Amino acid sequence: MTGLREKYLTAIADAGDEAALEGVRLAALGKKGEVSLRMRGLGAMTPEERQTAGPALNALKDEIATALAEARARLADAALDARVAGQWSDITLDPRPLPQGTIHPVSQAMEEISAIFADLGFSVAEGPQVESDWYNFDALNIPPEHPARQTMDTFYMARAEGDNRPPHVLRTHTSPVQIRHMQDYGVPCRVIAPGRVYRADYDQTHTPMFHQVEGLAIDRDISMANLKWVLEEFCRAFFEVDGVELKFRASHFPFTEPSAEVDIRCSWAGGQLKIGEGDDWLEILGSGMVHPKVLAAAGIDPEQWQGFAFGMGIDRLAMLKYGIPDLRAFFESDLRWLRHYGFSALDVPTLQAGLSR
Ligand code: PHE
């Protein structure tokens, strides 16, 4: 009996797979298995013999059955481990190509600006980049002899020979969109107009093409106080600092009366620009109450309606916010620059999620 026990427990321990184990089971406990035959042999024994051999055989049978079950579970586990090991995949490897393109800081800033003003109830208006001189100048109270026409370094379009009408211009600012919007949609209105503008100028802070965003809000009782609140609200959101401080400085634009240029408090300590602290002031925009003549030029009755307008340089805002030192690099299409200053295409700026992360 001990011999049997040794033999089968060793065979079970040595079985390398389910089939070998099944062979051991048949050899011991199968119909013609050694243990089964011994049990059948109990009938031929004397009652005394049976009394010791019976329980011993039963115990042996149970022990072998238990060992078989354990071995089967062990083999099943090992089989599963082997299968899983074969199916393992390296999830640390990115199966997609690395993203190459980035969102240009100007596009990013435009998206941020639009998101902020949308939250304040402004929609987006558009106008052409090749503009008539009437929309770019006259309608904005800049008559032909006005010095602003010279100081703006305007690009003029060519006219066909013999065509003596005043030439079209590349718009020098987004302000003509004020006129077009009021003509097309009337008042009251609340819009921003982001887009490209052109002036013949080129140095560290000027490029011949740059971007502005115009703001226009007209209603029956809109005042400078509304302008101030809107601009403060905008700067707080755009620069993502609570303590922004703005200074309204009396100025002059032909198309606003009164007019104000707005400076933002900043510090240049250690050559690092910080918005909202320090003793320096940086000019960021022009603004004012829309001139009655401008309203009239757009067909709006200045006795009934009034409101504010402002214009800011988007590139300049982006330079300030993202610490970009030279404006010229914005438009050189240098891939290293774009990778460094660009934004992920998947990070859409929203006020809820944060504008720039
Ligand atoms: N158009 C002005 C500029 O380009 C900015 C401005 C817009 C000022 C609206 C006042 C009101 O400098």
mmCIF file of N, CA, C and O and ligand atoms in Angstrom, residues 152 172-175 178 199 212 214-215 253 255-256 286-288 309-312, ligand 1:
data_model
loop_
_atom_site.group_PDB
_atom_site.id
_atom_site.type_symbol
_atom_site.label_atom_id
_atom_site.label_comp_id
_atom_site.label_asym_id
_atom_site.label_seq_id
_atom_site.Cartn_x
_atom_site.Cartn_y
_atom_site.Cartn_z
ATOM 1 N N MET A 152 0.115 105.943 -40.925
ATOM 2 C CA MET A 152 -0.220 104.526 -40.861
ATOM 3 C C MET A 152 0.614 103.686 -41.822
ATOM 4 O O MET A 152 0.504 102.464 -41.824
ATOM 5 N N THR A 172 -5.400 98.923 -42.720
ATOM 6 C CA THR A 172 -4.336 99.253 -41.770
ATOM 7 C C THR A 172 -4.765 98.953 -40.335
ATOM 8 O O THR A 172 -3.963 99.051 -39.413
ATOM 9 N N HIS A 173 -6.045 98.644 -40.157
ATOM 10 C CA HIS A 173 -6.574 98.287 -38.836
ATOM 11 C C HIS A 173 -7.893 97.536 -39.029
ATOM 12 O O HIS A 173 -8.395 97.444 -40.164
ATOM 13 N N THR A 174 -8.423 96.969 -37.958
ATOM 14 C CA THR A 174 -9.684 96.230 -38.073
ATOM 15 C C THR A 174 -10.894 97.142 -37.902
ATOM 16 O O THR A 174 -12.037 96.690 -38.032
ATOM 17 N N SER A 175 -10.655 98.441 -37.670
ATOM 18 C CA SER A 175 -11.777 99.359 -37.434
ATOM 19 C C SER A 175 -12.801 99.429 -38.580
ATOM 20 O O SER A 175 -13.981 99.635 -38.305
ATOM 21 N N GLN A 178 -16.062 97.736 -38.037
ATOM 22 C CA GLN A 178 -17.127 98.434 -37.283
ATOM 23 C C GLN A 178 -18.208 98.913 -38.240
ATOM 24 O O GLN A 178 -19.402 98.675 -38.028
ATOM 25 N N ARG A 199 0.759 97.188 -42.328
ATOM 26 C CA ARG A 199 1.412 98.500 -42.347
ATOM 27 C C ARG A 199 2.880 98.318 -42.757
ATOM 28 O O ARG A 199 3.504 97.324 -42.349
ATOM 29 N N GLN A 212 -4.950 92.215 -35.426
ATOM 30 C CA GLN A 212 -5.653 93.021 -34.431
ATOM 31 C C GLN A 212 -6.973 92.352 -34.089
ATOM 32 O O GLN A 212 -7.480 91.531 -34.853
ATOM 33 N N GLU A 214 -10.710 93.925 -33.061
ATOM 34 C CA GLU A 214 -11.525 95.110 -32.835
ATOM 35 C C GLU A 214 -12.650 94.722 -31.894
ATOM 36 O O GLU A 214 -13.110 93.578 -31.914
ATOM 37 N N GLY A 215 -13.094 95.649 -31.067
ATOM 38 C CA GLY A 215 -14.282 95.418 -30.255
ATOM 39 C C GLY A 215 -15.273 96.536 -30.512
ATOM 40 O O GLY A 215 -14.866 97.683 -30.720
ATOM 41 N N PHE A 253 -7.950 109.402 -31.194
ATOM 42 C CA PHE A 253 -8.184 108.685 -32.446
ATOM 43 C C PHE A 253 -9.297 109.435 -33.159
ATOM 44 O O PHE A 253 -10.233 109.915 -32.509
ATOM 45 N N PHE A 255 -11.680 108.335 -34.791
ATOM 46 C CA PHE A 255 -12.969 107.623 -34.791
ATOM 47 C C PHE A 255 -13.558 107.409 -33.418
ATOM 48 O O PHE A 255 -14.590 106.746 -33.277
ATOM 49 N N THR A 256 -12.921 107.941 -32.366
ATOM 50 C CA THR A 256 -13.516 107.856 -31.023
ATOM 51 C C THR A 256 -13.413 109.215 -30.335
ATOM 52 O O THR A 256 -12.480 109.982 -30.572
ATOM 53 N N GLY A 286 -5.910 100.663 -27.933
ATOM 54 C CA GLY A 286 -6.555 101.949 -28.120
ATOM 55 C C GLY A 286 -8.055 101.760 -28.026
ATOM 56 O O GLY A 286 -8.576 100.708 -28.403
ATOM 57 N N SER A 287 -8.740 102.797 -27.503
ATOM 58 C CA SER A 287 -10.181 102.624 -27.304
ATOM 59 C C SER A 287 -10.869 103.974 -27.184
ATOM 60 O O SER A 287 -10.216 105.019 -27.207
ATOM 61 N N GLY A 288 -12.169 103.954 -27.035
ATOM 62 C CA GLY A 288 -12.918 105.181 -26.808
ATOM 63 C C GLY A 288 -14.386 105.005 -27.129
ATOM 64 O O GLY A 288 -14.832 103.905 -27.466
ATOM 65 N N ALA A 309 -15.623 101.387 -28.625
ATOM 66 C CA ALA A 309 -14.849 100.535 -29.532
ATOM 67 C C ALA A 309 -13.431 100.428 -28.976
ATOM 68 O O ALA A 309 -12.992 101.310 -28.230
ATOM 69 N N PHE A 310 -12.761 99.347 -29.319
ATOM 70 C CA PHE A 310 -11.355 99.241 -28.939
ATOM 71 C C PHE A 310 -10.633 98.412 -29.996
ATOM 72 O O PHE A 310 -11.259 97.688 -30.775
ATOM 73 N N GLY A 311 -9.320 98.565 -30.033
ATOM 74 C CA GLY A 311 -8.515 97.760 -30.946
ATOM 75 C C GLY A 311 -7.216 97.353 -30.263
ATOM 76 O O GLY A 311 -6.547 98.189 -29.662
ATOM 77 N N MET A 312 -6.894 96.063 -30.333
ATOM 78 C CA MET A 312 -5.643 95.604 -29.705
ATOM 79 C C MET A 312 -4.847 94.768 -30.696
ATOM 80 O O MET A 312 -5.414 94.139 -31.584
HETATM 81 N N1 PHE B 1 -7.749 101.325 -34.935
HETATM 82 C C1 PHE B 1 -6.844 101.767 -33.892
HETATM 83 C C2 PHE B 1 -5.414 101.358 -34.273
HETATM 84 O O1 PHE B 1 -5.226 100.581 -35.154
HETATM 85 C C3 PHE B 1 -7.204 101.159 -32.571
HETATM 86 C C4 PHE B 1 -8.526 101.605 -32.059
HETATM 87 C C5 PHE B 1 -9.677 100.882 -32.361
HETATM 88 C C6 PHE B 1 -8.638 102.740 -31.271
HETATM 89 C C7 PHE B 1 -10.908 101.280 -31.884
HETATM 90 C C8 PHE B 1 -9.860 103.153 -30.792
HETATM 91 C C9 PHE B 1 -10.989 102.424 -31.083
HETATM 92 O O2 PHE B 1 -4.459 101.804 -33.700
#
